[in-house]
Coordinates of C-alpha atoms and ligand atoms in Angstrom, one line a residue:
X732 CA -11.5 -10.1 -48.5
X733 CA -14.5 -12.5 -48.7
X734 CA -17.7 -11.7 -46.0
X735 CA -20.0 -14.2 -44.5
X736 CA -23.5 -12.8 -42.6
X737 CA -26.2 -15.1 -41.1
X738 CA -29.6 -14.1 -39.7
X739 CA -32.2 -16.4 -37.7
X740 CA -35.1 -14.8 -36.0
X741 CA -38.3 -13.5 -36.6
X742 CA -37.6 -10.7 -38.8
X743 CA -36.9 -10.5 -42.4
X744 CA -33.4 -11.8 -43.2
X745 CA -32.6 -10.3 -46.2
X746 CA -32.3 -6.5 -44.7
X747 CA -30.0 -7.7 -42.1
X748 CA -28.0 -9.4 -44.5
X749 CA -27.9 -7.2 -47.0
X750 CA -27.0 -4.4 -44.1
X751 CA -24.1 -6.7 -42.6
X752 CA -22.7 -7.2 -45.9
X753 CA -22.3 -3.4 -46.6
X754 CA -20.6 -2.9 -43.0
X755 CA -18.1 -5.8 -44.5
X756 CA -17.6 -4.3 -47.5
X757 CA -14.1 -3.1 -46.4
X758 CA -13.0 -6.2 -46.7
X759 CA -13.1 -5.9 -50.2
X760 CA -15.0 -8.1 -53.0
X761 CA -16.1 -8.5 -56.6
X762 CA -19.7 -9.9 -56.1
X763 CA -22.5 -11.0 -53.4
X764 CA -25.5 -13.1 -52.9
X765 CA -28.1 -14.1 -50.3
X766 CA -30.0 -17.5 -49.6
X767 CA -33.0 -17.0 -47.8
X768 CA -35.5 -19.8 -46.3
X769 CA -38.4 -19.4 -48.6
X770 CA -41.7 -21.3 -49.0
X771 CA -40.1 -24.8 -48.3
X772 CA -36.7 -24.5 -50.1
X773 CA -33.6 -22.1 -50.4
X774 CA -33.6 -19.7 -52.4
X775 CA -30.7 -18.0 -53.8
X776 CA -29.8 -14.4 -55.3
X777 CA -26.4 -13.8 -56.3
X778 CA -24.5 -11.4 -58.6
X779 CA -20.9 -10.3 -59.6
X780 CA -20.7 -6.7 -59.2
X781 CA -21.2 -4.5 -56.1
X782 CA -24.1 -4.6 -53.3
X783 CA -25.7 -2.3 -54.8
X784 CA -26.3 -4.8 -58.0
X785 CA -27.6 -7.5 -55.8
X786 CA -30.0 -5.0 -54.1
X787 CA -31.2 -4.3 -57.8
X788 CA -31.4 -7.9 -58.6
X789 CA -33.6 -8.5 -55.5
X790 CA -35.8 -6.0 -56.6
X791 CA -36.1 -7.3 -60.0
X792 CA -37.0 -11.4 -58.4
X793 CA -39.4 -12.2 -56.0
X794 CA -39.5 -10.9 -52.8
X795 CA -37.1 -12.6 -50.2
X796 CA -39.2 -12.3 -46.9
X797 CA -37.9 -15.6 -44.8
X798 CA -36.6 -15.1 -41.8
X799 CA -33.5 -17.3 -42.0
X800 CA -30.6 -16.7 -44.2
X801 CA -27.5 -16.3 -45.1
X802 CA -25.2 -13.8 -47.3
X803 CA -21.7 -13.2 -48.6
X804 CA -19.6 -11.1 -50.4
X805 CA -16.5 -12.9 -52.8
X806 CA -13.2 -11.7 -53.5
X807 CA -12.4 -14.2 -56.6
X808 CA -9.4 -16.8 -55.7
X809 CA -10.6 -19.7 -57.6
X810 CA -12.4 -18.7 -61.3
X811 CA -13.2 -14.8 -62.2
X812 CA -15.6 -12.8 -60.6
X813 CA -19.0 -14.0 -62.4
X814 CA -22.3 -14.5 -61.4
X815 CA -22.1 -18.5 -61.1
X816 CA -18.8 -18.3 -59.0
X817 CA -20.5 -16.1 -56.9
X818 CA -21.8 -17.3 -53.3
X819 CA -23.9 -19.1 -52.2
X820 CA -23.2 -22.4 -53.4
X821 CA -25.8 -25.7 -53.3
X822 CA -24.8 -28.8 -53.1
X823 CA -27.5 -32.1 -54.0
X824 CA -29.8 -30.0 -56.3
X825 CA -30.4 -27.5 -53.6
X826 CA -30.6 -29.8 -50.4
X827 CA -27.6 -27.8 -49.1
X828 CA -26.4 -24.1 -49.5
X829 CA -23.5 -22.7 -48.3
X830 CA -21.0 -19.6 -48.2
X831 CA -17.3 -19.8 -47.2
X832 CA -14.4 -17.5 -46.9
X833 CA -10.9 -19.0 -47.1
X834 CA -9.1 -21.7 -49.8
X835 CA -9.8 -25.5 -50.3
X836 CA -6.5 -27.0 -50.8
X837 CA -7.7 -30.4 -51.7
X838 CA -10.3 -29.4 -53.8
X839 CA -9.5 -30.9 -57.0
X840 CA -9.1 -34.5 -56.0
X841 CA -12.2 -33.8 -53.7
X842 CA -14.2 -32.4 -57.0
X843 CA -13.1 -35.6 -58.8
X844 CA -14.3 -37.9 -56.0
X845 CA -17.8 -36.0 -55.9
X846 CA -17.9 -35.9 -59.6
X847 CA -17.0 -39.6 -59.8
X848 CA -20.2 -39.7 -57.2
X849 CA -22.4 -37.9 -59.5
X850 CA -22.3 -34.6 -58.8
X851 CA -22.2 -31.9 -61.5
X852 CA -20.6 -28.4 -60.9
X853 CA -21.7 -25.1 -62.2
X854 CA -19.1 -22.8 -61.2
X855 CA -15.1 -23.0 -60.8
X856 CA -14.7 -22.4 -57.3
X857 CA -13.5 -24.4 -54.3
X858 CA -16.3 -23.2 -52.6
X859 CA -19.0 -25.4 -54.5
X860 CA -16.7 -28.4 -53.8
X861 CA -17.6 -27.5 -50.0
X862 CA -21.1 -27.7 -50.8
X863 CA -21.1 -30.9 -52.6
X864 CA -19.1 -32.6 -50.1
X865 CA -21.5 -31.2 -47.2
X866 CA -24.4 -32.7 -48.9
X867 CA -22.6 -36.1 -49.7
X868 CA -22.2 -36.4 -45.8
X869 CA -25.5 -35.0 -45.0
X870 CA -27.9 -38.0 -43.8
X871 CA -30.2 -35.8 -41.8
X872 CA -27.6 -34.4 -39.1
X873 CA -26.1 -31.1 -39.7
X874 CA -23.1 -31.7 -36.7
X875 CA -22.1 -35.0 -38.2
X876 CA -22.0 -33.6 -41.6
X877 CA -19.8 -30.6 -40.4
X878 CA -17.7 -32.6 -38.8
X879 CA -16.8 -35.3 -41.6
X880 CA -16.5 -32.0 -44.0
X881 CA -14.0 -30.4 -41.4
X882 CA -12.1 -34.3 -41.5
X883 CA -12.1 -34.2 -45.1
X884 CA -10.9 -30.6 -46.2
X885 CA -7.3 -29.2 -46.0
X886 CA -7.3 -25.5 -46.3
X887 CA -9.0 -22.5 -44.7
X888 CA -12.7 -21.8 -43.9
X889 CA -15.4 -19.8 -42.3
X890 CA -18.3 -21.6 -43.6
X891 CA -22.2 -21.3 -43.1
X892 CA -24.4 -23.7 -44.2
X893 CA -28.4 -24.1 -44.5
X894 CA -29.9 -27.7 -45.3
X895 CA -33.3 -27.1 -47.1
X896 CA -35.0 -29.8 -44.7
X897 CA -33.6 -27.9 -41.2
X898 CA -35.4 -24.7 -41.7
X899 CA -34.9 -23.7 -38.2
X900 CA -30.9 -24.1 -38.2
X901 CA -27.7 -22.5 -39.4
X902 CA -24.7 -24.3 -38.9
X903 CA -21.5 -23.0 -39.2
X904 CA -17.4 -23.6 -38.5
X905 CA -14.1 -21.9 -39.1
X906 CA -10.7 -22.7 -39.2
X907 CA -7.8 -20.1 -40.4
X908 CA -10.8 -17.5 -41.4
X909 CA -12.3 -15.3 -38.6
X910 CA -16.1 -15.8 -37.8
X911 CA -18.5 -14.6 -35.3
X912 CA -21.6 -15.1 -33.8
X913 CA -23.9 -12.4 -32.5
X914 CA -26.7 -13.3 -29.6
X915 CA -29.7 -11.2 -29.7
X916 CA -33.4 -11.5 -28.2
X917 CA -35.2 -14.4 -30.3
X918 CA -32.5 -14.3 -32.9
X919 CA -29.1 -14.9 -33.8
X920 CA -26.3 -13.3 -36.1
X921 CA -23.2 -14.6 -38.0
X922 CA -20.6 -12.8 -39.1
X923 CA -16.9 -12.4 -40.5
X924 CA -16.5 -9.6 -38.5
X925 CA -17.7 -7.6 -35.3
X926 CA -19.0 -4.3 -37.4
X927 CA -21.7 -6.7 -39.2
X928 CA -23.8 -7.4 -36.4
X929 CA -23.3 -3.8 -34.0
X930 CA -26.5 -2.4 -35.2
X931 CA -28.5 -5.2 -33.8
X932 CA -26.4 -6.8 -30.7
X933 CA -23.1 -6.0 -28.4
X934 CA -22.9 -9.5 -27.6
X935 CA -20.6 -12.0 -29.6
X936 CA -19.2 -15.4 -29.4
X937 CA -15.7 -15.5 -31.0
X938 CA -15.2 -18.9 -32.9
X939 CA -11.5 -20.5 -32.8
X940 CA -10.2 -22.5 -35.2
X941 CA -12.0 -26.2 -35.4
X942 CA -15.0 -25.1 -33.7
X943 CA -18.6 -25.2 -35.0
X944 CA -22.0 -23.2 -34.2
X945 CA -25.6 -24.1 -34.4
X946 CA -27.6 -21.4 -34.0
X947 CA -31.4 -21.4 -33.9
X948 CA -33.6 -18.5 -33.1
X949 CA -33.8 -19.0 -29.4
X950 CA -30.2 -20.9 -28.7
X951 CA -26.8 -21.3 -29.8
X952 CA -25.0 -24.4 -29.0
X953 CA -20.9 -24.9 -29.9
X954 CA -19.3 -27.5 -30.6
X955 CA -15.6 -28.8 -30.9
X956 CA -14.2 -31.2 -34.1
X957 CA -15.0 -34.1 -32.3
X958 CA -18.4 -32.8 -31.9
X959 CA -18.1 -32.3 -27.9
X960 CA -20.4 -29.4 -26.7
X961 CA -18.2 -26.3 -25.6
X962 CA -19.3 -23.4 -23.3
X963 CA -18.2 -20.3 -24.6
X964 CA -17.9 -16.7 -22.7
X965 CA -19.5 -13.8 -24.3
X966 CA -17.6 -11.0 -25.5
X967 CA -19.3 -7.6 -25.0
X968 CA -18.3 -5.1 -27.7
X969 CA -17.5 -2.1 -25.9
X970 CA -16.5 0.2 -28.6
X971 CA -18.9 2.5 -30.9
X972 CA -20.3 1.6 -34.3
X973 CA -20.3 5.4 -35.2
X974 CA -16.4 4.9 -35.0
X975 CA -16.7 3.1 -38.3
X976 CA -18.6 5.7 -40.2
X977 CA -17.4 8.2 -42.2
X978 CA -18.5 11.1 -40.0
X979 CA -18.8 13.9 -42.4
X980 CA -15.8 13.3 -44.7
X981 CA -15.6 12.8 -48.4
X982 CA -13.9 9.2 -47.9
X983 CA -13.1 7.0 -44.8
X984 CA -9.6 7.5 -46.0
X985 CA -9.6 11.2 -45.4
X986 CA -11.2 10.9 -41.9
X987 CA -8.8 8.2 -41.1
X988 CA -5.8 10.4 -42.1
X989 CA -7.6 13.2 -39.9
X990 CA -7.6 10.6 -37.0
X991 CA -3.8 10.2 -36.7
X992 CA -3.3 12.6 -33.8
X993 CA -6.1 10.6 -31.8
X994 CA -5.2 6.9 -33.1
X995 CA -1.2 7.9 -31.9
X996 CA -1.9 9.8 -28.4
X997 CA -4.7 6.6 -27.9
X998 CA -1.7 4.1 -28.7
X999 CA 1.1 6.3 -26.6
X1000 CA -0.1 7.5 -23.5
X1001 CA -1.7 4.4 -21.7
X1002 CA 2.0 3.3 -21.9
X1003 CA 3.9 6.3 -20.8
X1004 CA 3.7 7.5 -17.3
X1005 CA 5.5 9.6 -15.3
X1006 CA 8.6 9.9 -18.1
X1007 CA 8.5 5.9 -17.9
X1008 CA 7.7 3.5 -20.7
X1009 CA 5.4 0.7 -19.2
X1010 CA 4.1 -2.0 -21.9
X1011 CA 2.3 -4.4 -19.0
X1012 CA 1.2 -6.7 -22.6
X1013 CA 5.0 -7.5 -23.1
X1014 CA 5.6 -10.3 -20.9
X1015 CA 9.4 -10.3 -21.5
X1016 CA 11.9 -9.8 -18.4
X1017 CA 15.0 -7.3 -18.5
X1018 CA 16.9 -10.3 -18.1
X1019 CA 14.8 -12.0 -21.8
X1020 CA 15.2 -8.3 -23.4
X1021 CA 18.9 -8.9 -22.7
X1022 CA 19.4 -12.1 -24.2
X1023 CA 17.4 -11.3 -27.0
X1024 CA 20.0 -12.4 -30.3
X1025 CA 17.9 -11.2 -33.0
X1026 CA 14.2 -9.2 -33.6
X1027 CA 12.6 -11.0 -36.9
X1028 CA 9.9 -8.7 -38.0
X1029 CA 7.4 -10.3 -40.5
X1030 CA 4.7 -8.0 -42.0
X1031 CA 2.5 -7.6 -45.3
X1032 CA 2.1 -4.4 -47.2
X1033 CA 2.2 -1.2 -45.2
X1034 CA 3.0 -3.2 -41.9
X1035 CA 5.8 -4.3 -43.7
X1036 CA 7.0 -0.5 -44.3
X1037 CA 6.5 -0.3 -40.5
X1038 CA 8.8 -3.2 -40.0
X1039 CA 11.6 -1.6 -42.2
X1040 CA 11.3 1.7 -40.4
X1041 CA 11.6 -0.6 -36.8
X1042 CA 14.7 -2.3 -38.4
X1043 CA 16.4 1.1 -38.2
X1044 CA 14.9 2.0 -35.2
X1045 CA 15.9 -0.9 -33.2
X1046 CA 19.1 -1.3 -34.1
X1047 CA 19.9 2.4 -33.6
X1048 CA 18.2 2.8 -30.3
X1049 CA 18.4 -0.8 -28.8
X1050 CA 21.4 -2.0 -30.5
X1051 CA 19.6 -5.2 -31.3
X1052 CA 20.0 -6.7 -34.3
X1053 CA 16.9 -6.9 -35.9
X1054 CA 15.7 -8.6 -39.8
X1055 CA 12.6 -7.5 -41.4
X1056 CA 11.1 -9.7 -43.5
X1057 CA 7.9 -10.1 -45.9
X1058 CA 5.7 -12.7 -44.2
X1059 CA 4.9 -14.5 -47.6
X1060 CA 9.1 -15.1 -48.2
X1061 CA 9.7 -15.8 -44.3
X1062 CA 7.2 -18.9 -43.9
X1063 CA 9.0 -20.4 -46.6
X1064 CA 12.8 -19.6 -46.8
X1065 CA 13.5 -21.8 -43.5
X1066 CA 14.5 -18.7 -41.5
X1067 CA 17.1 -19.5 -38.8
X1068 CA 15.8 -18.6 -35.1
X1069 CA 18.0 -19.1 -32.1
X1070 CA 17.3 -19.3 -28.6
X1071 CA 15.8 -15.8 -27.2
X1072 CA 15.3 -14.5 -30.5
X1073 CA 11.4 -12.9 -30.6
X1074 CA 9.3 -12.3 -33.8
X1075 CA 7.4 -9.4 -33.8
X1076 CA 4.1 -9.5 -35.8
X1077 CA 2.8 -6.5 -37.0
X1078 CA -0.7 -6.5 -38.9
X1079 CA -3.5 -4.0 -38.9
X1080 CA -6.2 -6.8 -39.2
X1081 CA -4.9 -9.3 -37.5
X1082 CA -6.1 -11.7 -40.0
X1083 CA -3.6 -11.5 -43.1
X1084 CA -3.0 -15.1 -44.1
X1085 CA 0.8 -14.9 -44.7
X1086 CA 1.5 -13.0 -41.6
X1087 CA -0.2 -15.6 -39.5
X1088 CA 1.5 -18.4 -41.6
X1089 CA 4.8 -16.5 -40.3
X1090 CA 3.9 -16.1 -37.1
X1091 CA 3.2 -20.0 -36.8
X1092 CA 6.3 -20.7 -38.1
X1093 CA 8.1 -18.5 -35.9
X1094 CA 6.3 -20.0 -32.9
X1095 CA 7.3 -23.6 -34.3
X1096 CA 10.7 -23.0 -34.2
X1097 CA 10.7 -21.5 -30.9
X1098 CA 10.7 -17.7 -30.8
X1099 CA 8.5 -15.7 -28.5
X1100 CA 6.3 -13.7 -30.5
X1101 CA 4.9 -10.5 -29.9
X1102 CA 2.0 -9.1 -32.5
X1103 CA 1.3 -5.5 -32.9
X1104 CA -2.4 -5.6 -34.2
X1105 CA -5.3 -3.1 -34.2
X1106 CA -8.1 -5.6 -34.3
X1107 CA -8.9 -6.8 -31.0
X1108 CA -8.8 -10.9 -30.9
X1109 CA -8.3 -11.0 -34.3
X1110 CA -6.4 -14.4 -35.0
X1111 CA -2.9 -13.0 -34.8
X1112 CA -3.8 -11.5 -31.9
X1113 CA -5.0 -14.6 -30.0
X1114 CA -1.8 -16.7 -31.4
X1115 CA 1.0 -14.6 -30.5
X1116 CA 2.3 -15.1 -27.1
X1117 CA 1.9 -11.2 -26.3
X1118 CA 0.0 -8.9 -28.3
X1119 CA 0.0 -5.0 -28.0
X1120 CA -3.0 -3.4 -29.5
X1121 CA -2.9 -0.3 -31.4
X1122 CA -5.7 2.1 -30.6
X1123 CA -6.4 2.9 -33.9
X1124 CA -10.0 2.2 -34.0
X1125 CA -11.9 0.1 -36.8
X1126 CA -10.2 1.4 -40.3
X1127 CA -12.4 1.0 -43.1
X1128 CA -10.4 2.5 -46.1
X1129 CA -8.3 -0.1 -47.8
X1130 CA -5.1 1.8 -47.6
X1131 CA -4.4 1.9 -44.1
X1132 CA -3.0 5.5 -42.9
X1133 CA -4.0 5.4 -39.1
X1134 CA -3.3 2.1 -38.1
X1135 CA 0.1 2.4 -40.0
X1136 CA 1.2 5.9 -37.6
X1137 CA -0.4 3.7 -34.7
X1138 CA 2.1 0.9 -35.6
X1139 CA 5.0 3.2 -35.8
X1140 CA 4.1 4.6 -32.1
X1141 CA 4.4 1.3 -30.9
X1142 CA 7.4 0.7 -32.4
X1143 CA 8.6 3.5 -30.9
X1144 CA 7.5 2.7 -27.3
X1145 CA 9.2 -1.0 -27.8
X1146 CA 12.5 0.1 -29.1
X1147 CA 12.9 2.4 -25.8
X1148 CA 11.6 -0.2 -23.6
X1149 CA 14.4 -2.5 -25.2
X1150 CA 17.3 0.3 -25.4
X1151 CA 16.5 0.8 -21.3
X1152 CA 16.8 -3.1 -20.4
X1153 CA 20.0 -3.2 -22.2
X1154 CA 21.3 -0.4 -20.5
X1155 CA 21.6 2.0 -23.6
X1156 CA 18.7 4.7 -22.1
X1157 CA 19.3 6.5 -18.9
X1158 CA 16.4 7.7 -16.7
X1159 CA 16.9 11.0 -17.7
X1160 CA 16.7 10.6 -21.6
X1161 CA 13.8 7.7 -21.3
X1162 CA 11.7 10.9 -20.0
X1163 CA 12.9 13.2 -22.3
X1164 CA 11.8 10.8 -25.2
X1165 CA 8.5 10.0 -23.5
X1166 CA 8.2 14.3 -23.9
X1167 CA 8.8 14.1 -27.1
X1168 CA 6.5 10.8 -27.8
X1169 CA 4.1 12.8 -26.1
X1170 CA 4.3 15.6 -28.7
X1171 CA 4.0 13.6 -31.3
X1172 CA -0.2 13.9 -31.9
X1173 CA 0.4 17.9 -31.9
X1174 CA 3.2 17.8 -34.5
X1175 CA 1.1 15.6 -36.4
X1176 CA -2.0 17.7 -36.6
X1177 CA 0.1 20.9 -37.5
X1178 CA 1.2 18.4 -40.7
X1179 CA -2.3 18.0 -41.8
X1180 CA -3.0 21.6 -42.3
X1181 CA -0.5 21.3 -45.0
X1182 CA -3.6 19.8 -47.2
X1183 CA -4.2 22.5 -49.7
X1184 CA -0.6 22.8 -50.4
X1185 CA -0.5 19.0 -51.2
X1186 CA -4.0 19.2 -53.1
X1187 CA -2.4 22.0 -55.3
X1188 CA 0.5 20.0 -55.9
X1189 CA -1.6 16.7 -56.9
X1190 CA -3.2 18.9 -59.8
X1191 CA 0.2 20.0 -61.4
X1192 CA 1.0 15.9 -61.2
X1193 CA -2.0 13.9 -61.4
X1194 CA -1.2 13.6 -65.3
X1195 CA 2.0 11.7 -64.4
X1196 CA 2.8 8.0 -65.7
X1197 CA 5.8 7.6 -63.3
X1198 CA 6.4 8.6 -59.8
X1199 CA 9.9 8.3 -57.7
X1200 CA 10.2 8.5 -53.9
X1201 CA 13.7 8.6 -52.8
X1202 CA 15.5 8.8 -49.5
X1203 CA 17.9 7.5 -47.1
X1204 CA 17.6 5.2 -43.4
X1205 CA 14.3 6.4 -42.2
X1206 CA 13.6 8.5 -45.2
X1207 CA 13.9 5.3 -47.2
X1208 CA 11.6 3.4 -45.1
X1209 CA 9.0 6.2 -45.1
X1210 CA 9.7 6.1 -49.0
X1211 CA 8.1 2.9 -49.6
X1212 CA 5.1 3.4 -47.8
X1213 CA 4.6 6.9 -50.0
X1214 CA 5.2 5.0 -52.8
X1215 CA 2.9 2.2 -52.5
X1216 CA 0.1 4.9 -51.1
X1217 CA 0.4 6.9 -54.4
X1218 CA 0.0 3.3 -56.5
X1219 CA -2.9 1.7 -54.7
X1220 CA -5.0 4.3 -54.7
X1221 CA -4.2 6.3 -57.9
X1222 CA -3.0 3.9 -60.0
X1223 CA 0.1 5.9 -61.0
X1224 CA 3.2 3.5 -61.6
X1225 CA 5.6 4.2 -59.0
X1226 CA 8.9 3.2 -57.2
X1227 CA 10.6 3.8 -53.7
X1228 CA 14.8 3.8 -54.0
X1229 CA 16.9 3.7 -51.3
X1230 CA 18.4 7.2 -52.7
X1231 CA 21.8 5.9 -53.0
X1232 CA 20.8 2.8 -55.3
X1233 CA 19.2 4.7 -57.8
X1234 CA 22.2 5.6 -59.9
X1235 CA 22.8 1.8 -59.9
X1236 CA 19.9 1.4 -62.9
X1237 CA 16.9 3.4 -62.0
X1238 CA 18.0 7.0 -62.7
X1239 CA 18.0 5.6 -66.7
X1240 CA 14.2 6.0 -65.9
X1241 CA 14.2 9.5 -65.3
X1242 CA 13.0 12.0 -67.9
X1243 CA 12.4 15.7 -68.3
X1244 CA 9.1 16.5 -65.7
X1245 CA 9.5 12.8 -63.8
X1246 CA 8.2 13.6 -60.4
X1247 CA 10.6 12.3 -58.0
X1248 CA 9.5 13.0 -54.1
X1249 CA 12.7 13.2 -52.3
X1250 CA 12.8 12.5 -48.6
X1251 CA 15.5 14.4 -46.8
X1252 CA 14.6 14.8 -43.3
X1253 CA 17.2 12.7 -41.7
X1254 CA 20.1 15.5 -40.7
X1255 CA 23.0 13.1 -40.9
X1256 CA 22.5 11.9 -44.3
X1257 CA 20.9 15.1 -45.5
X1258 CA 24.1 16.1 -47.9
X1259 CA 24.1 13.0 -49.2
X1260 CA 20.3 12.9 -50.0
X1261 CA 20.8 16.4 -51.6
X1262 CA 23.3 15.0 -53.5
X1263 CA 20.6 12.6 -55.0
X1264 CA 18.1 15.4 -55.7
X1265 CA 21.3 17.2 -57.8
X1266 CA 21.5 13.8 -59.9
X1267 CA 17.9 13.5 -61.0
X1268 CA 17.4 17.2 -61.3
X1269 CA 20.1 17.6 -63.7
X1270 CA 17.8 15.1 -65.9
X1271 CA 15.1 16.7 -65.7
X1272 CA 13.1 15.7 -62.7
X1273 CA 10.3 17.6 -61.5
X1274 CA 11.4 17.4 -57.6
X1275 CA 9.4 17.9 -54.4
X1276 CA 11.6 17.9 -51.6
X1277 CA 10.7 17.4 -47.8
X1278 CA 12.7 18.8 -45.3
X1279 CA 12.8 19.4 -41.6
X1280 CA 14.9 22.5 -40.4
X1281 CA 15.9 25.5 -42.8
X1282 CA 17.8 24.2 -45.7
X1283 CA 17.5 27.3 -47.8
X1284 CA 20.1 25.6 -50.0
X1285 CA 17.5 22.8 -51.3
X1286 CA 15.6 25.5 -52.8
X1287 CA 17.7 25.8 -55.7
X1288 CA 17.3 22.0 -56.9
X1289 CA 13.8 21.5 -56.4
X1290 CA 10.6 22.8 -57.5
X1291 CA 8.8 22.2 -54.4
X1292 CA 9.7 22.2 -50.7
X1293 CA 7.7 20.6 -47.8
X1294 CA 8.8 21.6 -44.5
X1295 CA 8.3 19.1 -42.0
X1296 CA 9.1 20.2 -38.2
X1297 CA 12.3 18.9 -36.6
X1298 CA 11.9 16.1 -34.1
X1299 CA 14.0 13.4 -33.2
X1300 CA 15.3 11.2 -36.1
X1301 CA 13.6 8.0 -35.0
X1302 CA 10.0 9.6 -34.6
X1303 CA 10.5 11.7 -38.0
X1304 CA 8.8 8.6 -39.9
X1305 CA 5.4 9.6 -38.4
X1306 CA 6.1 13.2 -39.7
X1307 CA 6.8 12.8 -43.0
X1308 CA 4.4 10.0 -43.7
X1309 CA 1.3 12.7 -43.2
X1310 CA 2.0 15.0 -46.7
X1311 CA 2.8 12.0 -48.5
X1312 CA -0.5 10.3 -47.3
X1313 CA -2.3 13.8 -48.4
X1314 CA -0.4 13.7 -51.2
X1315 CA -1.8 10.5 -52.9
X1316 CA -5.2 11.0 -51.3
X1317 CA -5.3 14.0 -53.9
X1318 CA -3.7 12.5 -56.5
X1319 CA -6.5 10.0 -56.5
X1320 CA -9.0 12.4 -56.1
X1321 CA -8.0 14.4 -59.3
X1322 CA -7.7 11.0 -61.2
X1323 CA -11.6 10.0 -60.4
X1324 CA -10.2 6.9 -58.7
X1325 CA -12.1 4.9 -55.9
X1326 CA -10.5 6.0 -53.0
X1327 CA -11.6 3.8 -50.5
X1328 CA -11.9 0.8 -52.5
X1329 CA -9.1 0.7 -54.8
X1330 CA -9.3 -2.0 -57.5
X1331 CA -8.3 -5.3 -57.2
X1332 CA -7.3 -4.7 -53.8
X1333 CA -8.5 -6.3 -50.3
X1334 CA -8.8 -4.3 -46.7
X1335 CA -7.6 -8.0 -45.3
X1336 CA -6.2 -10.5 -47.5
X1337 CA -6.6 -13.6 -45.7
X1338 CA -5.5 -16.0 -49.0
X1339 CA -1.5 -16.8 -49.7
Ligands
LIG137 C1 -3.5 -5.6 -47.7 C2 -4.0 -4.4 -47.4 C3 -3.1 -3.5 -47.2 C4 -2.1 -4.2 -45.9 C5 -1.8 -5.3 -46.0 C6 -1.4 -6.0 -44.6 O1 -2.9 -5.9 -49.1 O2 -4.5 -3.8 -48.8 O3 -3.3 -2.1 -47.0 O4 -0.7 -3.4 -45.5 O5 -2.8 -6.2 -46.5 O6 -2.4 -6.0 -43.9 P1 -2.3 -6.4 -42.2 O7 -3.9 -6.3 -42.0 O8 -1.9 -7.5 -41.9 O9 -1.7 -5.1 -41.8

């Protein structure tokens, strides 16, 4: 998704802006640009493509040496990724220059109003409307103009503005898109996310919706949308910038796959003590847990797959009815929420627009909201009643791995905590399960050793046109994730099916040689899944079976068997996902794909 950076200080702005944009690359983008005060005006350099393309363009134009500037990486929403549509955009013939992240919903009506007033547009973007609108209201006072813009536009934005006649200021504001201010010594920074400024400062201000920041070299002032000055506390970043770097691995995704034992351990261990599960962040009393009518889970993408697994887990462990929705569907289907229901929101970034909207919908309807989020102080985290952080650390690869595993870990904790509260888990059983939970990181680490086998398998299957994943119950939930990982990064068409559903249509797509990955680790359903394996094998499929336990009979019907250690059924998704991630990774490598930045995808999707 779009990334914003800004700098005001004594040093040359463009190196910081480029460096900051690179740190935001993980958000996904298709064009990039900078604007810097230079020789009495604002000079803009922008291009479609990667930041390297922008650097090339900068090298071939007059050097940008100014000490105040803004930068942007754009992920196209209105208009194709072109030079003209790239940010920054200007209004009033260069009087105003701005960058924006988000969507201006009423841009069409605003555009026609501005055209009537004489503005000429050179791009197809909603952002250019914002630039002209700012100029339209700008009569020499940045704060007044920003407040008028905020009153006029509908939609989401993080925005940073330079005015040609105010070379010592940057004004910025946000609503529904993230923005932070970094405080330095005689300099200030602006960014969509903290990693962009960590090289320069650990002191940040986190802007809330409707807030405005006015940056100068030696000062920053904050205002609410009515222009009232605000006092904001500094947020001191304690985590390490190193954690966001590749650390010797070929790809961030590979590094993050390897970090899963740690991510799961860091998420579980602070919440387990003396054989008991403690979740201090959860403010539901036992009585309130017993009164839960339904758990509504909302999420997108891989986080939704965690939600799919969670449905099976909550219902079987705690006996609480659970419904898992795609956030983009939930928000528009007028969900029925009754007193006592809770809404569990799962999101790595904590910024996904659909998930945030679903959270707000659930809140509006009276649900107690609990979020499972990886990014500290992200919008979803801030707006939920309770937030349980996954301790996965920054995840850079677009395709999630370690955050997914950490989310599953939180689900286990919650399910057992609920089971205890409703009287379905004895002290003894809780203690036993805590031991098993604490063994999970080692079991995950042992599965990472399968790397060579999966690399070899990928060599054989790299030319496949279609790959199917099948499974039942929790094995189905993890099949969904295995299939998504594969298509996200290797661009191979893939589908995941509940194994019993295949025969109701999709089996017609199985041809001789079609790879079918069968996840068959739920012992209680093994015979059934084996039956489905036989069905596809009889139609010529090349079967890879994931089994736990011995199951010699499977060798007769599968071309490859992957043995996963046996664990409590509830915990199997955490183990099964590892070979599926490695398979997708090596398939993508074999096919020469950009593993960390798959085409058309964004890490943090802040539009509907
Ligand atoms: C994007 C990413 C997915 C991710 C989904 C939800 O589509 O590419 O990997 O699962 O967003 O993101 P969230 O940050 O809410 O977990």
